[in-house]
mmCIF file of C-alpha atoms in Angstrom:
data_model
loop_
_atom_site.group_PDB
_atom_site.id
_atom_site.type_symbol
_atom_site.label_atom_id
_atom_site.label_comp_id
_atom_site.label_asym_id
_atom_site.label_seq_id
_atom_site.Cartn_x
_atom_site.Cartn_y
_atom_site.Cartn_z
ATOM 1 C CA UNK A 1 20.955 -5.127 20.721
ATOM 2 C CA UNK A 2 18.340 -6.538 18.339
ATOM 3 C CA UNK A 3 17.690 -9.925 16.578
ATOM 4 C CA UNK A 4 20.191 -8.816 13.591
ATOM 5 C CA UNK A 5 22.977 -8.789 15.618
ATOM 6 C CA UNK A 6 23.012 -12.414 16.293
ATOM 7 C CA UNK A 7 25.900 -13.922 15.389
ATOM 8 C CA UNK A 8 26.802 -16.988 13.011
ATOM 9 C CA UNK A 9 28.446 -19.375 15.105
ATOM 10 C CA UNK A 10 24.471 -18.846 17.956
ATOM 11 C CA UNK A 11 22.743 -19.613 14.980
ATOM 12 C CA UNK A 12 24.334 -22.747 14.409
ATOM 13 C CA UNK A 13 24.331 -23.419 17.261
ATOM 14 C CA UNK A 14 20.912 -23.659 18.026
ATOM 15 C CA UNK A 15 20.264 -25.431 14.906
ATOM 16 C CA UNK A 16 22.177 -27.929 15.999
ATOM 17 C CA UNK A 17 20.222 -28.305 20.021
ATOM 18 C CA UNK A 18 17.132 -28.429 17.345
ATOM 19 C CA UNK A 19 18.066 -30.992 15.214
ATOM 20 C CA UNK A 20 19.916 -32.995 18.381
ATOM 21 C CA UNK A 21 17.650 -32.700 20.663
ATOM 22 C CA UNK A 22 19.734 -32.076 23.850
ATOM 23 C CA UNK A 23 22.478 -29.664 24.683
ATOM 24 C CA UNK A 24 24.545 -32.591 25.575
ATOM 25 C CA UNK A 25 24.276 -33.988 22.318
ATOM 26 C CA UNK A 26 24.440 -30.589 20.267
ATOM 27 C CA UNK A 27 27.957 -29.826 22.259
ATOM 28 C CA UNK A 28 29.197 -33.611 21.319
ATOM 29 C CA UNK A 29 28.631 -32.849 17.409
ATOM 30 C CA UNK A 30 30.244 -29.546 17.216
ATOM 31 C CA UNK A 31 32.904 -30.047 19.359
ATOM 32 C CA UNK A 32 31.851 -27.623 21.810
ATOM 33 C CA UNK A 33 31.603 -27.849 25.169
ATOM 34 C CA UNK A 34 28.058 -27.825 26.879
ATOM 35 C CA UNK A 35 28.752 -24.582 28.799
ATOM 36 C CA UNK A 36 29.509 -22.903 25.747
ATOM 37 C CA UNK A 37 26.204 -23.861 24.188
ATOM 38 C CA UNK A 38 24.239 -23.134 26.613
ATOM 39 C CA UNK A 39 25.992 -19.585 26.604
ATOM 40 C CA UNK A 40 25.040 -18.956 22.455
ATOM 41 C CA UNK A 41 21.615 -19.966 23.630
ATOM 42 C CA UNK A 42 21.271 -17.987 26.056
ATOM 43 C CA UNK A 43 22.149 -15.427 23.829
ATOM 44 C CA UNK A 44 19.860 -15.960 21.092
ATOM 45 C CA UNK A 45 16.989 -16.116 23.258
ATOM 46 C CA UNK A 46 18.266 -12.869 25.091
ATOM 47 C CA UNK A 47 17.535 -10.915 22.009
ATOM 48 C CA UNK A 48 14.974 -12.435 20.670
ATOM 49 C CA UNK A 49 13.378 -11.509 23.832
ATOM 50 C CA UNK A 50 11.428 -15.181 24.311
ATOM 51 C CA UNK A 51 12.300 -18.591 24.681
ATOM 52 C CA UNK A 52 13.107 -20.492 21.500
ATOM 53 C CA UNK A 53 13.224 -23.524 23.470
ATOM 54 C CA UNK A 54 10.920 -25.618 25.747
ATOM 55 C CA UNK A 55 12.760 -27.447 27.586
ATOM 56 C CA UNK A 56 11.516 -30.953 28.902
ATOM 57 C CA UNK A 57 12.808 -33.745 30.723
ATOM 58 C CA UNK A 58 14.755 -35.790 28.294
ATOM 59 C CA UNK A 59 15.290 -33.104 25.816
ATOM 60 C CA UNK A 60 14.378 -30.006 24.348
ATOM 61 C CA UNK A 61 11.360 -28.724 21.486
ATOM 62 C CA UNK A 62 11.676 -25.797 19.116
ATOM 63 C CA UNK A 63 8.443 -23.386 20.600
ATOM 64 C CA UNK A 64 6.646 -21.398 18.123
ATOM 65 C CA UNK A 65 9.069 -18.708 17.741
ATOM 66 C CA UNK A 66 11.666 -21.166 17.730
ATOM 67 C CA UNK A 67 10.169 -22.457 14.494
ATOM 68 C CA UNK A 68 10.424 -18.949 13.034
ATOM 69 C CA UNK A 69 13.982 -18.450 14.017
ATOM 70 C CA UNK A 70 14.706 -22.221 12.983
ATOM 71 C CA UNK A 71 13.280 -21.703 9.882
ATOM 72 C CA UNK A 72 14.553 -18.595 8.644
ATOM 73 C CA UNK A 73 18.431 -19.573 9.958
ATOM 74 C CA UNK A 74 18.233 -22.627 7.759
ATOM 75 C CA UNK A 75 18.048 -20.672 5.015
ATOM 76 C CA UNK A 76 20.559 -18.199 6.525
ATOM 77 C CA UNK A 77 23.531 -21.081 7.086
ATOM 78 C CA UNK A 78 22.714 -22.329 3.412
ATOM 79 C CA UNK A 79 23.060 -19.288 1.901
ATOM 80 C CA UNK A 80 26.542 -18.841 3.678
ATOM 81 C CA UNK A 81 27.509 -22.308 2.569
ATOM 82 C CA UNK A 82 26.199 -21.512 -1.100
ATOM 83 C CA UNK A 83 28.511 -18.530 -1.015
ATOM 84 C CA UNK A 84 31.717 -19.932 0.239
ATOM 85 C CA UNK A 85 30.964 -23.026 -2.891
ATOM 86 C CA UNK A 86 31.095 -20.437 -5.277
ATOM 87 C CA UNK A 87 34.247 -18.495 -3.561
ATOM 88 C CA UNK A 88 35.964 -22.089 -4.035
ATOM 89 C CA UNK A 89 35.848 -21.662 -7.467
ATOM 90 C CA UNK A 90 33.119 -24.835 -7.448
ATOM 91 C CA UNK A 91 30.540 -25.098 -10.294
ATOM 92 C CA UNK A 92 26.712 -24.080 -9.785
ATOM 93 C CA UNK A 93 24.600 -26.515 -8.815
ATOM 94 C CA UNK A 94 21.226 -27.615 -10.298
ATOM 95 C CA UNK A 95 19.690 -27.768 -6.957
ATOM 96 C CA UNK A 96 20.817 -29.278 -3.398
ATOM 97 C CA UNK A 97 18.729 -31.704 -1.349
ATOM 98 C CA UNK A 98 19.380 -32.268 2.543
ATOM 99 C CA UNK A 99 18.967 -36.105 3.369
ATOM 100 C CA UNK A 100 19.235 -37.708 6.057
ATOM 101 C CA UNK A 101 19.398 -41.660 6.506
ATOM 102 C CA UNK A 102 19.669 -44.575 9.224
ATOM 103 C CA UNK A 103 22.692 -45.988 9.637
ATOM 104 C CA UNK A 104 22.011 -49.428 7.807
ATOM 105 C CA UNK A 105 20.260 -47.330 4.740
ATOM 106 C CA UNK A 106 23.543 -45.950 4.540
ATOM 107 C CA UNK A 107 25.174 -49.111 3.326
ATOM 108 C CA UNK A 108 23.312 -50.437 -0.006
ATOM 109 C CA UNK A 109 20.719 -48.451 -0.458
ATOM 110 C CA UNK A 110 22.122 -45.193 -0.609
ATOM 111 C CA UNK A 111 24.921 -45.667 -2.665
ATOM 112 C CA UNK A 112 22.837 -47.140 -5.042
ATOM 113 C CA UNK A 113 20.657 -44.192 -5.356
ATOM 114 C CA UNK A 114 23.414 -41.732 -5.281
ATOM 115 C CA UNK A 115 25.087 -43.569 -7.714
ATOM 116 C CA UNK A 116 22.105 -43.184 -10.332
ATOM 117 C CA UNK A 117 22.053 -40.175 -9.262
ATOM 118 C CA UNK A 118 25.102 -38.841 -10.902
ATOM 119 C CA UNK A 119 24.621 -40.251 -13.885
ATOM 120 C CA UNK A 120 20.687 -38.977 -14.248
ATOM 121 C CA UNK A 121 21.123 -35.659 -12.466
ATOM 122 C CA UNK A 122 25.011 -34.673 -12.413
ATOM 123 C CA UNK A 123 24.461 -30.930 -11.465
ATOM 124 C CA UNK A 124 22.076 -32.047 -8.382
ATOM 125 C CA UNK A 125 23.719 -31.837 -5.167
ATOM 126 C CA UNK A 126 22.716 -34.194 -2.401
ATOM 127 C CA UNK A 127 24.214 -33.322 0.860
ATOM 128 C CA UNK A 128 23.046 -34.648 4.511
ATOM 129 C CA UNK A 129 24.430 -37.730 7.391
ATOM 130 C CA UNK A 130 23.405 -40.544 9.010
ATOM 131 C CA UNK A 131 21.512 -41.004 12.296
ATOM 132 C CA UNK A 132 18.815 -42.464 14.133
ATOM 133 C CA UNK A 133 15.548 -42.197 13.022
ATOM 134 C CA UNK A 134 14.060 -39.873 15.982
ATOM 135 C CA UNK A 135 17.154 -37.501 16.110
ATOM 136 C CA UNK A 136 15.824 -37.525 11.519
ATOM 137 C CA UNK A 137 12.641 -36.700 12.333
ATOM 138 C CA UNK A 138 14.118 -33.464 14.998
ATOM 139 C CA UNK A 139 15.814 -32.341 11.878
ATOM 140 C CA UNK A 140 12.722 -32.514 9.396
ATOM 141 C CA UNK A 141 10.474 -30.436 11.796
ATOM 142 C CA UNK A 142 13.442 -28.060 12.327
ATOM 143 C CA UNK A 143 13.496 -27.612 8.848
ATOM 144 C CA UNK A 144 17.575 -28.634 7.964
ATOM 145 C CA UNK A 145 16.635 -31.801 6.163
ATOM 146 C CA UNK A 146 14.757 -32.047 3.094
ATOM 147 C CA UNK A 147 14.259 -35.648 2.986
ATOM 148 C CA UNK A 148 14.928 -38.576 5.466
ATOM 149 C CA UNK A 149 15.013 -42.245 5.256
ATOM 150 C CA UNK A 150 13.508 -43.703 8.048
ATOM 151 C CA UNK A 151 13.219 -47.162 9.339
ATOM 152 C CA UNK A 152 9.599 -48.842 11.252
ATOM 153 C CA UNK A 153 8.739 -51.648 13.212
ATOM 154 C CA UNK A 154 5.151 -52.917 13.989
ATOM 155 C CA UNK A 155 3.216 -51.843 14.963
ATOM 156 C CA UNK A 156 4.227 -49.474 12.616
ATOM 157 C CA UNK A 157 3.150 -46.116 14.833
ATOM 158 C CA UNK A 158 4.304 -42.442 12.877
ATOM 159 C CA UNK A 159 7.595 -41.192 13.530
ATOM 160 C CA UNK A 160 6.200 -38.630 15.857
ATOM 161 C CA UNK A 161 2.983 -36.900 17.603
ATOM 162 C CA UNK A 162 3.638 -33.305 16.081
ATOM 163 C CA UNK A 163 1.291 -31.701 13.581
ATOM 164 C CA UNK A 164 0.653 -31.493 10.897
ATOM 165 C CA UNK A 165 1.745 -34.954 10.395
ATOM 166 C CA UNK A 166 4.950 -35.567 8.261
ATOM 167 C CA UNK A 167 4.551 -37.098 4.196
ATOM 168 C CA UNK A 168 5.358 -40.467 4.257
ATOM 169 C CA UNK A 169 5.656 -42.999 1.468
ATOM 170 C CA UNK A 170 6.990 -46.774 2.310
ATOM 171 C CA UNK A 171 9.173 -48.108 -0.532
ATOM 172 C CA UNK A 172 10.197 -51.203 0.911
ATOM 173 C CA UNK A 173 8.273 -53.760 3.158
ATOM 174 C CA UNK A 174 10.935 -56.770 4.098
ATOM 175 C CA UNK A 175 11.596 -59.187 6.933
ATOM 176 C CA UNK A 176 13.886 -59.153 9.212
ATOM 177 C CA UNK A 177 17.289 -61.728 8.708
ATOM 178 C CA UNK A 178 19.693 -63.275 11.335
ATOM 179 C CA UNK A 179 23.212 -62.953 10.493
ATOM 180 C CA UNK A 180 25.467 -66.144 11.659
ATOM 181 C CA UNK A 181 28.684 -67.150 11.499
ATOM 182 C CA UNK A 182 29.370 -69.354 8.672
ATOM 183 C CA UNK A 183 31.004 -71.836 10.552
ATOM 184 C CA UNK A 184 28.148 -71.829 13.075
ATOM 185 C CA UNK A 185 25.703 -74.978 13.104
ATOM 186 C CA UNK A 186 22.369 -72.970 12.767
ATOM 187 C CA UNK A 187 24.310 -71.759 9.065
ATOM 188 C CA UNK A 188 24.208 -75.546 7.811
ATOM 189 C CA UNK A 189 20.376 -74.556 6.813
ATOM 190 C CA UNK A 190 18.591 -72.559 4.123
ATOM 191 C CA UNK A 191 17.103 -70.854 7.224
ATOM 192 C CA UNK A 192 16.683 -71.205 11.414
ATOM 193 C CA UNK A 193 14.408 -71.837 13.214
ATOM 194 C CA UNK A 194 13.362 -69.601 16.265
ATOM 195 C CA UNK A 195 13.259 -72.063 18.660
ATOM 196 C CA UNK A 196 17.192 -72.613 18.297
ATOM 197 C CA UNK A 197 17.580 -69.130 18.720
ATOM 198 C CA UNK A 198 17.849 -69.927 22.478
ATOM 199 C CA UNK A 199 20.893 -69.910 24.514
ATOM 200 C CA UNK A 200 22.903 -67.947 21.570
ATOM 201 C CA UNK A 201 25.180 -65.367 21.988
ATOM 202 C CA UNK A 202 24.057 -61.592 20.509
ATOM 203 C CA UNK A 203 25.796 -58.989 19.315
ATOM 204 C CA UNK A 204 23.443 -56.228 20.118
ATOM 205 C CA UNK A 205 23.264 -52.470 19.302
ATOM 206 C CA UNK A 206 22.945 -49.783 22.437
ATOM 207 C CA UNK A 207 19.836 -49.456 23.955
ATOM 208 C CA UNK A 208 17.342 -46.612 22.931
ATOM 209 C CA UNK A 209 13.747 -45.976 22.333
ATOM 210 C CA UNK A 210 11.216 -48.747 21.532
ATOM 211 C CA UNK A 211 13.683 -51.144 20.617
ATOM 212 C CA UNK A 212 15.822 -51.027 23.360
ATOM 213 C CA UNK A 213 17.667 -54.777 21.887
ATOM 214 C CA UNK A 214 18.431 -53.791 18.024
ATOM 215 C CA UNK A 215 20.517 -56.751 17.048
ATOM 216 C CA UNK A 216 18.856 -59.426 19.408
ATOM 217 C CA UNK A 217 15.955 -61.540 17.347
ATOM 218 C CA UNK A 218 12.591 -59.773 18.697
ATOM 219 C CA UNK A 219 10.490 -61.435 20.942
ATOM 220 C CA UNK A 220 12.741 -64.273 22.501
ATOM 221 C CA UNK A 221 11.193 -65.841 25.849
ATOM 222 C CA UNK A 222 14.219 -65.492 27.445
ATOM 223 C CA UNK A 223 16.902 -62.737 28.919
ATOM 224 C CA UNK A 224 19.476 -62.655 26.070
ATOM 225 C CA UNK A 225 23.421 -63.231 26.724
ATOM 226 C CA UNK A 226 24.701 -60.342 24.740
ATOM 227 C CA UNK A 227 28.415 -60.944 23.665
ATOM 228 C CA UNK A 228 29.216 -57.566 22.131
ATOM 229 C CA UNK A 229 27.231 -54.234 22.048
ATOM 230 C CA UNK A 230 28.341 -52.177 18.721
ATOM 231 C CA UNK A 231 26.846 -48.851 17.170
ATOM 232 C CA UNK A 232 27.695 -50.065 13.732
ATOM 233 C CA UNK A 233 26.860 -51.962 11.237
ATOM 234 C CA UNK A 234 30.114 -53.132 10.062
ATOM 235 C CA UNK A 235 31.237 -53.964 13.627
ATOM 236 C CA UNK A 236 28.699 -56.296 14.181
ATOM 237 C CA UNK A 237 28.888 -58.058 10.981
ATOM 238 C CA UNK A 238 32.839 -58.350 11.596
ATOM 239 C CA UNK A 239 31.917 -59.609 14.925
ATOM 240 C CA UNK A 240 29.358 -62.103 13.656
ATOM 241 C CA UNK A 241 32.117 -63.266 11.124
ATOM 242 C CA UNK A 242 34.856 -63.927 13.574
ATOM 243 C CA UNK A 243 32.129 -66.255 15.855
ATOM 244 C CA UNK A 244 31.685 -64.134 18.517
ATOM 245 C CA UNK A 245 28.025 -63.912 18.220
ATOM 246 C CA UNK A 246 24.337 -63.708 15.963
ATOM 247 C CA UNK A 247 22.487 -60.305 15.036
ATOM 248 C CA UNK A 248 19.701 -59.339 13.643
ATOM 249 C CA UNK A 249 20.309 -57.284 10.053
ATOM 250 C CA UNK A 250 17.266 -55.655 7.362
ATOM 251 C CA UNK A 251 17.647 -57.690 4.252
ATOM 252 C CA UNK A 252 19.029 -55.207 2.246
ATOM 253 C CA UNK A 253 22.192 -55.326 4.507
ATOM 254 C CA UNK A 254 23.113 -58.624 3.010
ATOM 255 C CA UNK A 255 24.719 -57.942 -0.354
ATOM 256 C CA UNK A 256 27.263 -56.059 2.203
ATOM 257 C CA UNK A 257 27.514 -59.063 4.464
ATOM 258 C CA UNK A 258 31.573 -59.691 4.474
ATOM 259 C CA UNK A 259 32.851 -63.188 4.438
ATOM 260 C CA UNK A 260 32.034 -65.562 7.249
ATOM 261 C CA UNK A 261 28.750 -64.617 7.643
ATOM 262 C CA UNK A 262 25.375 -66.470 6.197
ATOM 263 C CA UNK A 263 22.177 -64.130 5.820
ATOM 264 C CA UNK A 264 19.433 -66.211 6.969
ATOM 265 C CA UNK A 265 15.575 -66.184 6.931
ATOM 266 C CA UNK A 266 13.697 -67.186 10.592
ATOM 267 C CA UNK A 267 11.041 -69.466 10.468
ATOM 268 C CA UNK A 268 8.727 -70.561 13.647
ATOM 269 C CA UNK A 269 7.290 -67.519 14.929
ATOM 270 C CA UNK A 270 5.458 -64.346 13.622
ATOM 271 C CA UNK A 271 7.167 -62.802 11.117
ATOM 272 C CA UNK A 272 8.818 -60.023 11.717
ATOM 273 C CA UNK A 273 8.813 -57.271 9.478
ATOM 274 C CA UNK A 274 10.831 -53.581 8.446
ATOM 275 C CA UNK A 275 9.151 -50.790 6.906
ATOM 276 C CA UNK A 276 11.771 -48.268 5.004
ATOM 277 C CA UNK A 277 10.177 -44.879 4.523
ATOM 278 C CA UNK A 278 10.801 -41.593 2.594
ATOM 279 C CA UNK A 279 9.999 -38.661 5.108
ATOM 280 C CA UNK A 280 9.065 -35.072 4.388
ATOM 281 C CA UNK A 281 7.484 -32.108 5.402
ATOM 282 C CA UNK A 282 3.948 -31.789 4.410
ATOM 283 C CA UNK A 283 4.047 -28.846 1.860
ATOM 284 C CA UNK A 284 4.622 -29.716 -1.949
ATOM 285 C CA UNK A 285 8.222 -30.815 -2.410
ATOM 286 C CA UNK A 286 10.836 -28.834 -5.187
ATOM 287 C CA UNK A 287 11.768 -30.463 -7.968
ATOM 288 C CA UNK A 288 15.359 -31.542 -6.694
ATOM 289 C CA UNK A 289 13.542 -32.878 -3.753
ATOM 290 C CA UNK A 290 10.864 -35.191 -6.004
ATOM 291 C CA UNK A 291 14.234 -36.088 -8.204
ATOM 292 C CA UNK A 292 15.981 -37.340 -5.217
ATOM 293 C CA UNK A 293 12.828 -39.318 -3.553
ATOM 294 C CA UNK A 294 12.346 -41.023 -7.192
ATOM 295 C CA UNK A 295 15.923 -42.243 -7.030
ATOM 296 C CA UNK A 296 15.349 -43.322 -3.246
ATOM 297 C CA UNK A 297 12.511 -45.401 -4.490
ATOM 298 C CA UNK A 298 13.956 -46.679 -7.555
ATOM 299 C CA UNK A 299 17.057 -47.906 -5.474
ATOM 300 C CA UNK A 300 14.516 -49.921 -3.333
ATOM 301 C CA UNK A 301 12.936 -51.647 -6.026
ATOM 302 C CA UNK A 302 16.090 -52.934 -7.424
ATOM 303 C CA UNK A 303 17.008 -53.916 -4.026
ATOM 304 C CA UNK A 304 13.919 -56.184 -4.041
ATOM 305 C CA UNK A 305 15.084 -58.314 -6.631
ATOM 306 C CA UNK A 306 15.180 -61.827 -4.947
ATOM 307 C CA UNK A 307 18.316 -63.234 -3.609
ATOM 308 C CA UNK A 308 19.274 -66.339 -1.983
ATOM 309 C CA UNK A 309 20.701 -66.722 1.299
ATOM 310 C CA UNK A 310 24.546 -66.389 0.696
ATOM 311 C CA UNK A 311 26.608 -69.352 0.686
ATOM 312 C CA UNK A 312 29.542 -70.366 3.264
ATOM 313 C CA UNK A 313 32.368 -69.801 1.757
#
């Protein structure tokens, strides 16, 4: 048995322990379970006679022939998806960019740019999902994204150690904003102060890498009371609207702020900022690719436009 008898459904799999990370987390997104994908890779490695995988402690790293094989099945599992579009009947497309996003890009920003989109580029296909930035940044190296938005905190360190390091323009520089309930006294102001941030109540997201407290204002001298931890977005919004606590949000999460909740400025401390980034490989992008970033960047420009906090209702 030789490398061109590997099947389909080992090839996607390992794409997906690339672009995850983990077999745990691979098995979890394709429904499998983690027995099974350790099987497929198993088999993949078995005939391509070395380890496509280094596995470390907390995860796993494409090795150099994993690259290859990562590589060249990326364009193997887009070729099959190309030909089952046209075997729908679907029209041809003018090109199709891979994006991924974090989850609160996902929101206002994106729609905004997928909206122009359309109306700019209506044969341009832009496919992709949401998810945290270091599981974006697996998927870039492993070659299955095109593009990724990416979100930074100072101090502001790359997304990752690998070489050569990725392209990376910032279109958007903002603070960060406290969400409170409208009905809340620290909402009677046009902003808060972080000393009153003491003694609150958070709605926090679930702990992982450098900012293990996403939703709980940075820096506080104290050990936070956290009400309610939620993955989403919207949750914790909701949450923060029916009184149940504060979080933290990126500015351009407040046009999609639902009612009950003030978007507020903190003032009293350093200032605490968000970088939103455009990631890439480092080789010269297509033109479907440079299309899409433009409309990324465009989208967060018009999103800069000043806005006032919003107003209880």
């Amino acid at each position: 048995m030789d490398f061109t008898d590997v099947s389909l459904t080992a090839l996607r799999v390992f794409r997906a322990v690339a672009e995850q990370g983990t077999f745990t987390a691979a098995a979890t997104s394709l429904g499998y379970t983690q027995s099974a994908v350790s099987r497929q890779i198993a088999a993949i490695e078995r005939v391509a006679g070395t380890e496509l995988l280094e596995r470390r402690r907390g995860g796993v790293r494409l090795t150099a022939a994993g690259r290859v094989v990562m590589r060249r099945a990326t364009t193997v599992l887009d070729e099959i998806e190309a030909t089952a579009r046209e075997l729908s009947g679907l029209p041809a497309q003018s090109g199709t960019v891979r994006l991924g996003w974090f989850p609160s890009a996902g929101a206002v920003l994106l729609p905004r740019a997928l909206a122009a989109l359309r109306h700019t580029d209506p044969g341009l296909r832009v496919v992709g999902r949401e998810a945290s930035t270091p599981a974006l940044v697996r998927a870039l190296r492993a070659g299955s994204l095109d593009l990724a938005l990416l979100s930074s905190a100072p101090p502001f360190r790359p997304p990752d150690t690998e070489t050569p390091p990725l392209a990376l323009q910032t279109l958007a520089e903002r603070p960060l904003r406290l969400a409170v309930p409208a009905g809340h006294p620290l909402a009677r102001g046009d902003f808060v102060d972080v000393a009153d941030l003491r003694g609150q109540r958070w709605i926090a997201g679930p702990s992982s890498g450098e900012d293990r407290l996403m939703g709980v204002w940075p820096g506080l001298d104290e050990r936070p009371e956290i009400a309610y931890t939620a993955r989403d977005w919207l949750a914790k919004l909701h949450l923060v609207a029916a009184g149940f606590g504060l979080t933290t949000v990126p500015v351009t999460l407040a046009p999609a702020a639902p009612p009950g909740v003030r978007v507020l400025p903190v003032q009293g401390g350093p200032q605490e900022l968000r970088r939103l980034l455009v990631a890439r490989l480092p080789q010269p992008p297509s033109e479907p690719v440079t299309r899409v970033a433009a409309a990324l960047r465009a989208a967060a420009l018009d999103a800069d436009t000043p806005t006032l906090p919003s107003s209880p209702p």
